[in-house]
């Protein structure tokens, strides 16, 4: 009875009846999605991975934004582990609505501890004029990173 899966298959969230995945088709809705990888990396040091204890991690999913994390408060990121420890997904009827939802989610995400994260950096990228106007590419992002236009 996972609410997101039930909603995905057009089933009432409050019910617990079985879903026949072989015969049920997902309900698709026109929407935009923006995803952000939450990593233990230092944007000021060319995204060098960081490690250490996470003392506090707080994120609240909403119908427009959901996320998952592989660590929790009092957990940590090991020095030999992949630096990614979370993902956020924001939806909206338009790209702009999805973008605004993600910016708000990043502002409300709290991670405190011995690690550095890319959370604030991601928020600033989403607020740039080029990103808002959808004038971006992987080359654009590499240029942003090289030129250090966005810094803490």
XYZ file of N, CA and C in Angstrom:
456
model
N 0.828 -1.199 0.000
C 0.000 0.000 0.000
C 0.872 1.262 0.000
N 1.938 1.246 -0.719
C 2.792 2.422 -0.814
C 2.045 3.490 -1.610
N 1.809 4.668 -1.022
C 0.971 5.685 -1.665
C 1.428 6.091 -3.063
N 2.711 6.273 -3.270
C 3.191 6.717 -4.582
C 2.916 5.669 -5.664
N 3.089 4.414 -5.331
C 2.842 3.347 -6.304
C 1.344 3.246 -6.592
N 0.530 3.340 -5.542
C -0.917 3.287 -5.742
C -1.369 4.452 -6.623
N -0.857 5.629 -6.361
C -1.210 6.804 -7.165
C -0.751 6.611 -8.608
N 0.441 6.034 -8.804
C 0.999 5.804 -10.126
C 0.101 4.887 -10.960
N -0.560 3.951 -10.292
C -1.455 3.027 -10.985
C -2.927 3.438 -10.891
N -3.188 4.676 -10.452
C -4.549 5.194 -10.420
C -5.422 4.553 -9.356
N -4.815 4.027 -8.317
C -5.561 3.378 -7.240
C -5.703 4.334 -6.055
N -6.820 4.251 -5.326
C -6.973 5.102 -4.139
C -5.864 4.834 -3.117
N -5.256 5.876 -2.642
C -4.117 5.760 -1.720
C -4.521 5.122 -0.402
N -5.732 5.391 0.042
C -6.151 4.898 1.354
C -6.527 3.415 1.352
N -6.684 2.802 0.186
C -7.046 1.387 0.121
C -5.794 0.507 0.125
N -6.005 -0.782 0.368
C -4.864 -1.711 0.447
C -5.045 -2.933 -0.445
N -6.020 -2.894 -1.374
C -6.219 -4.045 -2.258
C -5.006 -4.236 -3.166
N -4.839 -5.449 -3.653
C -3.696 -5.785 -4.508
C -3.782 -5.057 -5.846
N -2.621 -4.813 -6.429
C -2.524 -4.246 -7.766
C -1.985 -5.343 -8.678
N -2.685 -5.625 -9.750
C -2.227 -6.618 -10.719
C -1.277 -5.912 -11.689
N 0.007 -5.975 -11.408
C 1.002 -5.254 -12.198
C 1.106 -5.791 -13.625
N 0.711 -7.035 -13.846
C 0.755 -7.601 -15.198
C -0.347 -7.044 -16.088
N -1.453 -6.632 -15.496
C -2.594 -6.163 -16.285
C -2.893 -4.684 -16.106
N -2.289 -4.043 -15.131
C -2.555 -2.632 -14.869
C -1.541 -1.761 -15.594
N -2.024 -0.699 -16.160
C -1.150 0.279 -16.800
C -1.024 1.499 -15.893
N 0.152 2.082 -15.842
C 0.299 3.286 -15.031
C -0.529 4.425 -15.623
N -0.954 5.297 -14.741
C -1.677 6.498 -15.152
C -0.626 7.562 -15.443
N -0.583 8.012 -16.664
C 0.392 9.041 -17.014
C -0.279 10.402 -17.017
N 0.461 11.382 -16.596
C -0.022 12.746 -16.572
C 1.046 13.623 -17.192
N 0.626 14.591 -18.006
C 1.632 15.490 -18.563
C 2.234 16.340 -17.443
N 3.521 16.174 -17.242
C 4.201 16.957 -16.211
C 5.689 17.023 -16.520
N 6.337 17.881 -15.832
C 7.785 18.035 -15.932
C 8.397 17.563 -14.621
N 9.593 17.007 -14.710
C 10.308 16.538 -13.524
C 11.737 17.049 -13.582
N 12.213 17.549 -12.466
C 13.622 17.928 -12.315
C 14.181 17.078 -11.185
N 15.326 16.459 -11.420
C 15.969 15.615 -10.412
C 17.299 16.230 -10.003
N 17.623 16.121 -8.744
C 18.917 16.582 -8.226
C 19.563 15.455 -7.435
N 20.826 15.201 -7.753
C 21.615 14.244 -6.989
C 22.218 14.984 -5.795
N 22.010 14.479 -4.607
C 22.580 15.084 -3.402
C 23.868 14.332 -3.093
N 24.969 15.046 -3.139
C 26.274 14.417 -2.976
C 27.086 15.074 -1.861
N 28.009 14.313 -1.317
C 28.960 14.822 -0.334
C 30.201 15.258 -1.099
N 30.090 16.412 -1.754
C 31.188 16.970 -2.543
C 31.314 18.451 -2.244
N 32.511 18.956 -2.389
C 32.786 20.360 -2.118
C 32.883 21.125 -3.429
N 31.863 21.935 -3.766
C 31.888 22.688 -5.019
C 33.074 23.659 -5.123
N 33.555 24.151 -3.995
C 34.677 25.096 -4.011
C 36.013 24.419 -4.267
N 36.052 23.089 -4.155
C 37.286 22.324 -4.369
C 37.111 21.398 -5.563
N 36.516 21.921 -6.648
C 36.293 21.160 -7.881
C 35.516 19.871 -7.627
N 34.556 19.946 -6.710
C 33.663 18.829 -6.389
C 34.396 17.623 -5.815
N 35.441 17.919 -5.065
C 36.170 16.850 -4.382
C 35.245 16.184 -3.371
N 35.194 14.842 -3.357
C 34.335 14.147 -2.388
C 34.754 14.458 -0.952
N 33.775 14.524 -0.072
C 34.038 14.698 1.354
C 33.431 13.507 2.092
N 33.887 13.266 3.292
C 33.357 12.156 4.086
C 33.247 12.603 5.527
N 32.440 11.877 6.263
C 32.282 12.185 7.673
C 30.877 11.885 8.154
N 30.647 12.234 9.394
C 29.366 11.977 10.043
C 28.342 13.026 9.653
N 27.096 12.581 9.495
C 25.970 13.490 9.311
C 25.239 13.534 10.644
N 25.222 14.707 11.266
C 24.594 14.845 12.575
C 23.087 15.055 12.462
N 22.665 15.709 11.390
C 21.235 16.010 11.227
C 20.897 16.045 9.747
N 19.860 15.314 9.350
C 19.348 15.342 7.983
C 17.828 15.428 8.076
N 17.252 16.462 7.472
C 15.812 16.634 7.531
C 15.281 16.999 6.152
N 14.376 16.154 5.645
C 13.689 16.438 4.388
C 12.277 15.895 4.491
N 11.313 16.700 4.077
C 9.916 16.283 4.096
C 9.383 16.252 2.675
N 8.994 15.065 2.234
C 8.396 14.928 0.903
C 7.031 15.610 0.881
N 6.658 16.076 -0.299
C 5.342 16.662 -0.540
C 4.782 15.983 -1.794
N 3.544 16.258 -2.155
C 3.046 15.686 -3.412
C 3.836 16.152 -4.638
N 4.491 17.312 -4.555
C 5.259 17.832 -5.687
C 6.746 17.485 -5.632
N 7.259 17.171 -4.484
C 8.695 16.884 -4.328
C 8.869 15.681 -3.412
N 9.656 14.736 -3.859
C 9.965 13.600 -3.003
C 11.439 13.290 -3.126
N 11.940 12.595 -2.146
C 13.357 12.277 -2.161
C 13.638 11.046 -1.344
N 14.835 10.569 -1.509
C 15.280 9.448 -0.694
C 16.770 9.628 -0.408
N 17.185 9.101 0.718
C 18.569 9.229 1.166
C 19.062 7.879 1.662
N 20.333 7.576 1.404
C 20.909 6.312 1.846
C 21.533 6.429 3.229
N 21.471 7.617 3.816
C 21.957 7.834 5.177
C 20.889 8.599 5.942
N 21.027 8.642 7.251
C 20.094 9.395 8.079
C 20.902 10.143 9.128
N 20.202 10.869 9.980
C 20.893 11.557 11.069
C 21.711 10.544 11.855
N 22.891 10.931 12.258
C 23.857 10.094 12.964
C 24.448 9.001 12.082
N 24.227 9.101 10.764
C 24.882 8.214 9.811
C 26.115 8.928 9.273
N 26.568 8.501 8.134
C 27.728 9.156 7.574
C 28.042 8.688 6.175
N 28.992 9.393 5.573
C 29.476 9.059 4.240
C 30.917 8.593 4.410
N 31.186 7.353 4.040
C 32.516 6.760 4.191
C 33.448 7.308 3.115
N 34.707 7.429 3.442
C 35.673 7.996 2.503
C 35.856 7.163 1.240
N 35.538 5.881 1.271
C 35.690 5.041 0.093
C 34.358 4.749 -0.602
N 33.289 5.416 -0.153
C 31.959 5.195 -0.740
C 31.696 6.230 -1.831
N 30.714 5.942 -2.661
C 30.236 6.906 -3.649
C 29.745 8.136 -2.894
N 30.018 9.297 -3.421
C 29.644 10.523 -2.719
C 28.148 10.816 -2.779
N 27.412 10.187 -3.690
C 25.973 10.431 -3.759
C 25.275 9.689 -2.632
N 24.471 10.420 -1.861
C 23.735 9.772 -0.786
C 22.252 10.146 -0.796
N 21.822 10.873 -1.817
C 20.410 11.208 -1.890
C 19.991 11.667 -3.270
N 18.688 11.693 -3.461
C 18.084 12.147 -4.713
C 16.820 12.918 -4.370
N 16.575 14.018 -5.057
C 15.311 14.746 -4.953
C 14.682 14.805 -6.332
N 13.361 14.723 -6.385
C 12.607 14.824 -7.634
C 11.484 15.823 -7.421
N 11.393 16.810 -8.293
C 10.329 17.816 -8.205
C 9.499 17.774 -9.472
N 8.185 17.824 -9.310
C 7.284 17.807 -10.455
C 6.520 19.118 -10.534
N 5.960 19.352 -11.704
C 5.107 20.506 -11.918
C 4.410 20.382 -13.258
N 3.335 21.116 -13.426
C 2.618 21.106 -14.705
C 3.466 21.726 -15.806
N 4.363 22.622 -15.421
C 5.284 23.245 -16.373
C 6.705 23.061 -15.853
N 7.670 23.282 -16.728
C 9.078 23.210 -16.312
C 9.347 24.237 -15.216
N 8.784 25.424 -15.367
C 9.005 26.494 -14.385
C 8.435 26.118 -13.017
N 7.259 25.521 -12.996
C 6.676 25.099 -11.719
C 7.544 24.016 -11.073
N 8.025 23.091 -11.870
C 8.910 22.044 -11.366
C 10.203 22.654 -10.823
N 10.757 23.601 -11.548
C 11.986 24.270 -11.113
C 11.770 24.993 -9.785
N 10.681 25.739 -9.683
C 10.399 26.462 -8.432
C 10.208 25.492 -7.263
N 9.532 24.369 -7.517
C 9.350 23.371 -6.462
C 10.685 22.813 -5.990
N 11.614 22.576 -6.926
C 12.921 22.049 -6.542
C 13.720 23.097 -5.771
N 13.687 24.332 -6.224
C 14.416 25.395 -5.505
C 13.934 25.465 -4.057
N 12.624 25.422 -3.864
C 12.075 25.470 -2.504
C 12.493 24.247 -1.698
N 12.457 23.075 -2.306
C 12.858 21.845 -1.604
C 14.322 21.905 -1.177
N 15.184 22.409 -2.055
C 16.606 22.521 -1.710
C 16.815 23.503 -0.557
N 16.016 24.573 -0.526
C 16.127 25.546 0.568
C 15.678 24.941 1.892
N 14.702 24.028 1.832
C 14.171 23.433 3.059
C 14.949 22.193 3.514
N 15.770 21.625 2.655
C 16.579 20.459 3.014
C 17.667 20.878 3.994
N 17.756 20.169 5.102
C 18.769 20.469 6.113
C 19.709 19.283 6.253
N 21.003 19.536 6.038
C 22.030 18.512 6.243
C 23.144 19.175 7.043
N 23.388 18.665 8.234
C 24.448 19.214 9.085
C 25.384 18.093 9.480
N 26.669 18.390 9.451
C 27.646 17.390 9.841
C 29.031 17.747 9.366
N 29.866 16.732 9.233
C 31.268 16.919 8.874
C 31.488 16.975 7.366
N 30.455 16.756 6.582
C 30.594 16.727 5.127
C 30.195 18.061 4.515
N 30.661 18.290 3.305
C 30.166 19.394 2.475
C 29.215 18.774 1.469
N 28.201 19.542 1.042
C 27.270 19.048 0.041
C 27.124 20.060 -1.087
N 26.471 19.621 -2.133
C 26.227 20.473 -3.301
C 24.850 21.127 -3.249
N 24.142 21.035 -2.145
C 22.756 21.503 -2.061
C 22.626 22.983 -2.429
N 23.392 23.846 -1.803
C 23.285 25.283 -2.091
C 23.709 25.580 -3.535
N 24.725 24.894 -3.996
C 25.217 25.069 -5.367
C 24.122 24.713 -6.375
N 23.439 23.600 -6.139
C 22.356 23.189 -7.034
C 21.253 24.240 -7.062
N 20.915 24.773 -5.900
C 19.892 25.812 -5.836
C 20.276 27.035 -6.647
N 21.546 27.415 -6.571
C 22.002 28.593 -7.342
C 22.001 28.311 -8.841
N 22.338 27.092 -9.249
C 22.279 26.735 -10.672
C 20.844 26.873 -11.183
N 19.894 26.369 -10.401
C 18.489 26.425 -10.815
C 17.950 27.851 -10.890
N 18.614 28.784 -10.224
C 18.177 30.187 -10.216
C 18.859 31.036 -11.297
N 19.836 30.475 -12.018
C 20.506 31.276 -13.043
C 19.543 31.605 -14.181
N 19.786 32.718 -14.826
C 18.946 33.159 -15.944
C 18.920 32.102 -17.047
N 20.079 31.533 -17.370
C 20.143 30.517 -18.421
C 19.283 29.298 -18.082
N 19.333 28.859 -16.831
C 18.537 27.688 -16.460
C 17.051 28.021 -16.488
N 16.685 29.173 -15.956
C 15.277 29.580 -15.954
C 14.739 29.646 -17.380
N 15.552 30.139 -18.315
C 15.127 30.285 -19.715
C 15.396 29.030 -20.544
N 15.848 27.959 -19.897
C 16.130 26.679 -20.551
C 17.157 26.822 -21.681
N 18.185 27.587 -21.427
C 19.281 27.778 -22.382
C 20.519 27.056 -21.869
N 20.364 25.768 -21.558
C 21.442 25.016 -20.924
C 21.762 23.746 -21.699
N 22.963 23.253 -21.467
C 23.426 21.993 -22.030
C 24.530 21.475 -21.110
N 25.034 20.297 -21.400
C 26.152 19.811 -20.581
C 27.366 20.719 -20.751
N 27.548 21.268 -21.937
C 28.657 22.208 -22.135
C 28.463 23.463 -21.294
N 27.220 23.906 -21.187
C 26.931 25.082 -20.363
C 27.332 24.817 -18.923
N 26.937 23.656 -18.398
C 27.260 23.317 -17.018
C 28.770 23.228 -16.809
N 29.468 22.612 -17.748
C 30.930 22.526 -17.636
C 31.545 23.925 -17.629
N 30.998 24.825 -18.434
C 31.483 26.203 -18.444
C 31.243 26.902 -17.118
N 30.083 26.689 -16.530
C 29.769 27.259 -15.209
C 30.774 26.763 -14.181
N 31.035 25.459 -14.208
C 31.949 24.871 -13.227
C 33.378 25.388 -13.434
N 33.811 25.482 -14.704
C 35.161 25.959 -15.002
C 35.366 27.414 -14.598
N 34.370 28.237 -14.894
C 34.519 29.669 -14.664
C 34.279 30.090 -13.224
N 33.774 29.144 -12.413
C 33.516 29.441 -10.994
C 32.525 30.589 -10.823
N 31.595 30.727 -11.768
C 30.587 31.779 -11.697
C 29.727 31.613 -10.459
N 29.407 30.374 -10.136
C 28.582 30.077 -8.964
C 29.508 29.575 -7.874
N 29.580 30.298 -6.780
C 30.424 29.845 -5.666
C 29.699 30.082 -4.361
N 30.195 29.428 -3.312
C 29.570 29.582 -1.989
C 29.849 30.953 -1.417
